[in-house]
Amino acid sequence: MTNSERRIALVTGASRGIGAAVAMRLAEDGMNVAINFRSEGSRAAAEELRAQIEERFGVEAMCVHGDVSGFESAKDMVAAVVERFGALHVLVNNAGITQDGLLMRMSEEQFERVVDTNLGGAFNCMRHAVPVMCKQRFGRIVNISSVVGVRGNAGQANYAASKAGIIGLTLAAAKEIGGRGVTVNAVAPGFIETDMTAALSEKATAALTDHIALKRLGQTEDVACAVAFLASEQAGYITGQVLGVDGGISL
Ligand code: NDP
C-alpha cells in the first residue's frame, strides 16, 4: 500500500489504555494514525507510542495535543490532522473520564465535567470531523460507550448519562450522514483492565468476574479488535449499532 492510499485515523485519548491499543491496531491494519493526548504528563507516552507505531508498522503517526471537551480545541485537533495527512477517514471517540459518587452527593461540577468530556468531547470531535468525511463521501466513526451506558451502575450517574448519551448521538448521526457514506457505530466495553479500572480491589474484581460469562476482565486488545472491524472497509454496511465487548456481562 502506498502512503497516499492509506486511511487516516484520529483516536482521542490515545496515550494509554484502550485508546493506545486502538491506535496500535489501526496502524497494524495499515492506517496512518493521529494520537490525541490531553495532559502534559501524557506527552511522553504519546510520543513513545508514535515512535513504536512507525517502527513496527511502517505507517505515519502524529501526536495531537488537545482537550476534547473544548469545542475550539477539537476543531484545532481535526484541522491539524487534515493539514498533515490531507484527509480524515476514521474518528474514534475514546477519550473519557470517571468521577464517581452517589447521586445524592454528586456536585454539579462533578456531573458536568464527566458529561462535558465523555459526551461533549465526542460531539465536539464529530462536529468538526463530519464535514470533512461528508465531503470525502467516506467515513467511519466509532464512539466508545460503555455497558454502564446501557445498563446503568450505582455511583456512576454522571458516567452512565454520558455513555447513554453517546449511544443517542451515535444513532442520530448514523441517520443523518449515512447517505454520505459515513458510518457511525458505538462500542460498549464491559470491564477492561486499564488505569480506569485499576482502583478496583481484588475482592471487587473477583465478585465482578463472577458475573462475566467468560470469567475474565477484558483486555484493551479485545476492544481494539471490535473498533478496528467497525473502522474497516468491510464494515461498510453496518451503521447505528452498539457492539458490546463485555465478555457476556450483560447476559
Ligand atoms: P484511561 O483512563 O486508561 O485513559 C483515558 C484516556 O483519555 C487518557 O489517555 C486520557 O488522557 C484521555 N482523556 C481524558 N480526558 C480527556 C480529554 N478531555 N481530552 C483528551 N483526552 C482525554 O481509560 P480507558 O482506556 O480505560 O478508557 C477509554 C475509554 O473507554 C473511555 O471513554 C472509557 O469511558 C471507556 N470505557 C472503559 C472501560 C474500562 O473498563 N476501562 C469500560 C467501558 C468503557 P490524559 O491522561 O492526558 O488525561
XYZ file of C-alpha atoms and ligand atoms in Angstrom, residues 13-19 36 38-39 42 66-69 94-97 117 144-146 159 163 189-192 194-197, ligand 1:
81
model
C -7.315 9.836 24.473
C -4.804 7.525 22.853
C -1.754 7.919 25.068
C -2.691 4.840 27.117
C -5.346 2.220 27.819
C -7.963 1.373 25.224
C -7.086 4.372 23.020
C -4.556 12.591 20.707
C -4.561 15.860 26.787
C -2.262 16.332 29.767
C 0.817 12.035 28.762
C -5.850 18.821 22.815
C -8.748 18.618 25.229
C -11.801 17.101 23.538
C -14.156 18.891 25.934
C -12.336 7.187 23.049
C -11.288 9.937 25.498
C -13.182 9.529 28.725
C -13.068 10.053 32.468
C -15.624 15.250 28.486
C -16.668 4.337 22.851
C -19.697 4.000 25.096
C -19.881 1.504 27.977
C -20.745 8.486 33.681
C -22.265 6.950 27.928
C -16.986 -2.318 26.602
C -17.581 -4.105 29.877
C -14.774 -4.092 32.444
C -11.420 -3.745 30.716
C -6.751 -0.246 32.318
C -5.840 2.616 34.672
C -9.564 3.408 34.823
C -10.401 0.083 36.482
P -7.824 5.540 30.773
O -8.182 6.285 31.999
O -6.806 4.460 30.852
O -7.414 6.536 29.603
C -8.244 7.607 29.271
C -7.586 8.416 28.203
O -8.458 9.506 27.862
C -6.274 9.005 28.632
O -5.349 8.916 27.577
C -6.623 10.469 28.918
O -5.544 11.352 28.703
C -7.695 10.707 27.888
N -8.530 11.866 28.197
C -9.269 12.087 29.285
N -9.898 13.262 29.205
C -9.556 13.798 28.006
C -9.866 14.988 27.326
N -10.686 15.899 27.876
N -9.329 15.216 26.099
C -8.494 14.309 25.522
N -8.149 13.159 26.135
C -8.658 12.911 27.356
O -9.216 4.961 30.236
P -9.580 3.629 29.447
O -8.581 3.322 28.437
O -9.963 2.619 30.450
O -10.944 4.105 28.757
C -11.003 4.590 27.431
C -12.470 4.775 27.060
O -13.162 3.541 27.216
C -13.195 5.792 27.947
O -14.111 6.514 27.181
C -13.921 4.901 28.940
O -15.051 5.526 29.468
C -14.281 3.722 28.060
N -14.553 2.500 28.785
C -13.590 1.927 29.578
C -13.885 0.763 30.260
C -12.887 0.093 31.139
O -13.271 -0.874 31.807
N -11.651 0.502 31.190
C -15.217 0.145 30.168
C -16.136 0.827 29.311
C -15.801 1.961 28.635
P -4.799 12.112 29.921
O -4.111 11.048 30.687
O -3.882 13.041 29.253
O -5.852 12.779 30.727
